[in-house]
mmCIF file of C-alpha atoms and ligand atoms in Angstrom:
data_model
loop_
_atom_site.group_PDB
_atom_site.id
_atom_site.type_symbol
_atom_site.label_atom_id
_atom_site.label_comp_id
_atom_site.label_asym_id
_atom_site.label_seq_id
_atom_site.Cartn_x
_atom_site.Cartn_y
_atom_site.Cartn_z
ATOM 1 C CA MET G 25 92.809 91.720 103.519
ATOM 2 C CA PRO G 26 91.377 94.610 105.545
ATOM 3 C CA ALA G 27 89.265 93.521 108.531
ATOM 4 C CA LYS G 28 86.834 96.431 108.470
ATOM 5 C CA THR G 29 84.258 97.275 105.828
ATOM 6 C CA PRO G 30 84.274 100.788 104.358
ATOM 7 C CA THR G 31 81.000 101.445 106.191
ATOM 8 C CA GLU G 32 82.483 100.423 109.543
ATOM 9 C CA LEU G 33 85.411 102.800 109.042
ATOM 10 C CA LEU G 34 83.099 105.591 107.877
ATOM 11 C CA ARG G 35 80.888 105.112 110.969
ATOM 12 C CA CYS G 36 83.947 105.381 113.194
ATOM 13 C CA ALA G 37 84.932 108.586 111.372
ATOM 14 C CA VAL G 38 81.424 109.998 111.935
ATOM 15 C CA GLU G 39 81.648 109.307 115.669
ATOM 16 C CA THR G 40 85.068 110.953 115.857
ATOM 17 C CA ALA G 41 83.926 113.996 113.871
ATOM 18 C CA LYS G 42 81.517 114.709 116.737
ATOM 19 C CA ASN G 43 84.573 115.535 118.864
ATOM 20 C CA ALA G 44 86.075 117.949 116.338
ATOM 21 C CA TYR G 45 87.160 121.281 117.759
ATOM 22 C CA ALA G 46 86.187 123.611 114.922
ATOM 23 C CA PRO G 47 84.730 126.830 116.376
ATOM 24 C CA TYR G 48 86.185 128.955 113.544
ATOM 25 C CA SER G 49 85.324 127.057 110.362
ATOM 26 C CA LYS G 50 82.424 125.068 111.902
ATOM 27 C CA PHE G 51 83.602 122.297 109.555
ATOM 28 C CA HIS G 52 83.768 119.088 111.587
ATOM 29 C CA VAL G 53 86.039 116.450 110.083
ATOM 30 C CA GLY G 54 86.530 112.868 111.244
ATOM 31 C CA SER G 55 88.887 110.246 109.900
ATOM 32 C CA ALA G 56 89.388 106.575 110.708
ATOM 33 C CA LEU G 57 92.079 104.300 109.356
ATOM 34 C CA GLU G 58 92.886 100.624 109.580
ATOM 35 C CA THR G 59 96.448 99.371 109.948
ATOM 36 C CA ALA G 60 98.022 96.240 108.491
ATOM 37 C CA ASP G 61 97.399 94.325 111.722
ATOM 38 C CA GLY G 62 93.716 95.295 111.872
ATOM 39 C CA HIS G 63 93.797 98.089 114.424
ATOM 40 C CA VAL G 64 91.654 101.180 113.875
ATOM 41 C CA PHE G 65 92.744 104.714 114.757
ATOM 42 C CA SER G 66 90.661 107.833 114.393
ATOM 43 C CA GLY G 67 91.130 111.581 114.588
ATOM 44 C CA CYS G 68 89.254 114.855 114.207
ATOM 45 C CA ASN G 69 90.340 118.337 113.240
ATOM 46 C CA VAL G 70 91.548 120.619 116.035
ATOM 47 C CA GLU G 71 91.513 124.342 115.278
ATOM 48 C CA ASN G 72 93.217 127.206 117.079
ATOM 49 C CA ALA G 73 92.681 130.951 117.471
ATOM 50 C CA SER G 74 96.016 131.223 115.672
ATOM 51 C CA TYR G 75 94.478 129.648 112.563
ATOM 52 C CA GLY G 76 97.652 128.247 111.047
ATOM 53 C CA LEU G 77 98.100 125.912 114.019
ATOM 54 C CA THR G 78 95.019 123.920 112.996
ATOM 55 C CA ILE G 79 95.550 120.191 112.487
ATOM 56 C CA CYS G 80 93.356 118.188 110.111
ATOM 57 C CA GLY G 81 91.396 115.125 111.148
ATOM 58 C CA GLU G 82 93.332 112.766 108.887
ATOM 59 C CA ARG G 83 96.691 113.775 110.293
ATOM 60 C CA ASN G 84 95.451 113.393 113.856
ATOM 61 C CA ALA G 85 94.322 109.831 113.045
ATOM 62 C CA ILE G 86 97.744 109.105 111.542
ATOM 63 C CA PHE G 87 99.611 110.617 114.483
ATOM 64 C CA ALA G 88 97.547 108.463 116.891
ATOM 65 C CA MET G 89 98.574 105.440 114.810
ATOM 66 C CA ILE G 90 102.249 106.382 115.047
ATOM 67 C CA ALA G 91 102.019 107.022 118.794
ATOM 68 C CA ALA G 92 100.635 103.483 119.170
ATOM 69 C CA GLY G 93 103.603 102.003 117.293
ATOM 70 C CA GLN G 94 101.880 101.246 113.969
ATOM 71 C CA LYS G 95 103.071 102.394 110.530
ATOM 72 C CA GLN G 96 101.080 100.811 107.692
ATOM 73 C CA ILE G 97 97.700 102.215 106.630
ATOM 74 C CA VAL G 98 95.645 99.723 104.577
ATOM 75 C CA GLN G 99 92.490 101.850 104.221
ATOM 76 C CA ILE G 100 91.299 105.252 105.414
ATOM 77 C CA ALA G 101 87.930 106.995 105.646
ATOM 78 C CA ILE G 102 87.191 110.724 105.878
ATOM 79 C CA VAL G 103 83.862 112.432 106.618
ATOM 80 C CA ALA G 104 82.779 116.005 107.234
ATOM 81 C CA ASP G 105 79.710 118.062 107.986
ATOM 82 C CA GLY G 106 77.321 119.301 105.357
ATOM 83 C CA ASP G 107 77.219 118.510 101.676
ATOM 84 C CA VAL G 108 80.929 119.020 101.088
ATOM 85 C CA VAL G 109 82.758 115.854 100.086
ATOM 86 C CA PRO G 110 85.912 116.031 102.211
ATOM 87 C CA TYR G 111 88.629 115.124 99.764
ATOM 88 C CA PRO G 112 91.826 115.320 101.824
ATOM 89 C CA CYS G 113 93.932 118.469 101.552
ATOM 90 C CA GLY G 114 97.336 118.331 99.877
ATOM 91 C CA ALA G 115 99.219 118.214 103.167
ATOM 92 C CA CYS G 116 97.179 115.233 104.376
ATOM 93 C CA ARG G 117 97.642 113.418 101.056
ATOM 94 C CA GLN G 118 101.394 113.710 101.492
ATOM 95 C CA VAL G 119 101.235 112.499 105.118
ATOM 96 C CA ILE G 120 98.985 109.543 104.190
ATOM 97 C CA ASN G 121 101.522 108.769 101.445
ATOM 98 C CA GLU G 122 104.249 108.397 104.052
ATOM 99 C CA PHE G 123 102.450 105.404 105.561
ATOM 100 C CA ALA G 124 100.396 103.859 102.735
ATOM 101 C CA ASP G 125 100.894 102.262 99.323
ATOM 102 C CA PRO G 126 99.493 103.916 96.171
ATOM 103 C CA ASP G 127 96.704 101.302 95.988
ATOM 104 C CA CYS G 128 95.443 102.164 99.493
ATOM 105 C CA PRO G 129 91.684 102.879 99.316
ATOM 106 C CA VAL G 130 90.481 106.275 100.522
ATOM 107 C CA TYR G 131 86.755 106.607 101.291
ATOM 108 C CA VAL G 132 85.159 110.050 101.490
ATOM 109 C CA ALA G 133 81.580 110.956 102.382
ATOM 110 C CA PRO G 134 79.408 113.655 103.900
ATOM 111 C CA ALA G 135 78.930 112.699 107.567
ATOM 112 C CA GLN G 136 75.139 112.863 107.165
ATOM 113 C CA ASN G 137 75.084 110.433 104.234
ATOM 114 C CA ILE G 138 77.893 107.905 104.421
ATOM 115 C CA ASP G 139 76.025 105.547 102.078
ATOM 116 C CA SER G 140 76.991 107.931 99.267
ATOM 117 C CA TYR G 141 80.701 107.398 99.923
ATOM 118 C CA GLU G 142 83.216 107.597 97.073
ATOM 119 C CA THR G 143 86.240 105.322 96.856
ATOM 120 C CA MET G 144 89.543 106.332 95.314
ATOM 121 C CA THR G 145 93.123 105.221 95.747
ATOM 122 C CA LEU G 146 95.886 107.252 97.294
ATOM 123 C CA GLY G 147 97.727 107.018 93.973
ATOM 124 C CA GLU G 148 94.790 108.689 92.222
ATOM 125 C CA LEU G 149 94.778 111.478 94.793
ATOM 126 C CA LEU G 150 98.562 111.945 94.762
ATOM 127 C CA PRO G 151 100.131 110.726 91.510
ATOM 128 C CA LYS G 152 103.892 110.839 91.020
ATOM 129 C CA SER G 153 104.345 111.435 94.726
ATOM 130 C CA PHE G 154 107.521 112.349 96.550
ATOM 131 C CA LYS G 155 108.726 109.482 98.699
ATOM 132 C CA PHE G 156 112.131 108.154 99.731
HETATM 133 N N1 LIG A 205 90.349 119.991 107.324
HETATM 134 C C1 LIG A 205 90.594 118.677 107.653
HETATM 135 O O1 LIG A 205 90.412 118.268 108.806
HETATM 136 N N2 LIG A 205 91.037 117.857 106.666
HETATM 137 C C2 LIG A 205 91.286 118.219 105.383
HETATM 138 O O2 LIG A 205 91.772 117.425 104.595
HETATM 139 C C3 LIG A 205 90.950 119.569 104.940
HETATM 140 C C4 LIG A 205 90.551 120.526 105.991
HETATM 141 C C5 LIG A 205 89.882 120.892 108.379
HETATM 142 C C6 LIG A 205 90.885 121.937 108.783
HETATM 143 C C7 LIG A 205 89.988 123.028 109.332
HETATM 144 O O3 LIG A 205 89.731 122.750 110.698
HETATM 145 C C8 LIG A 205 88.699 122.874 108.553
HETATM 146 O O4 LIG A 205 88.742 121.602 107.940
HETATM 147 C C9 LIG A 205 88.484 123.932 107.493
HETATM 148 O O5 LIG A 205 89.568 124.031 106.656
#
């Protein structure tokens, strides 16, 4: 059973989105995930003048998890500025898939209105995924 509520994870993502470095897109993304042992890791997007070097918020949360020695995501939240619902990009779906089961809940919401969050599973976002 996850220890955190969706709202707690979404709030953590909102706080982390405030640290996003997004001077080019102005699109501030925050993500927070819970691991199997109840730890929470968060990340924000970090852009670069060489645009292709940009890293998404979700992947930065996952990389923080790996650096701390954890490997199993049990739930993950993603928020972003404005009215856009920040469904994770294809690359992030594949990276989440490396460390989560298909039934892992993914919560997405505009940062300004997390009460309107949507829940979906990783398997819905990435059916028939590639995984060894
Ligand atoms: N971005 C994320 O952080 N996560 C996604 O899943 C999609 C896009 C970021 C990358 C870039 O800094 C900005 O949003 C606009 O693409």
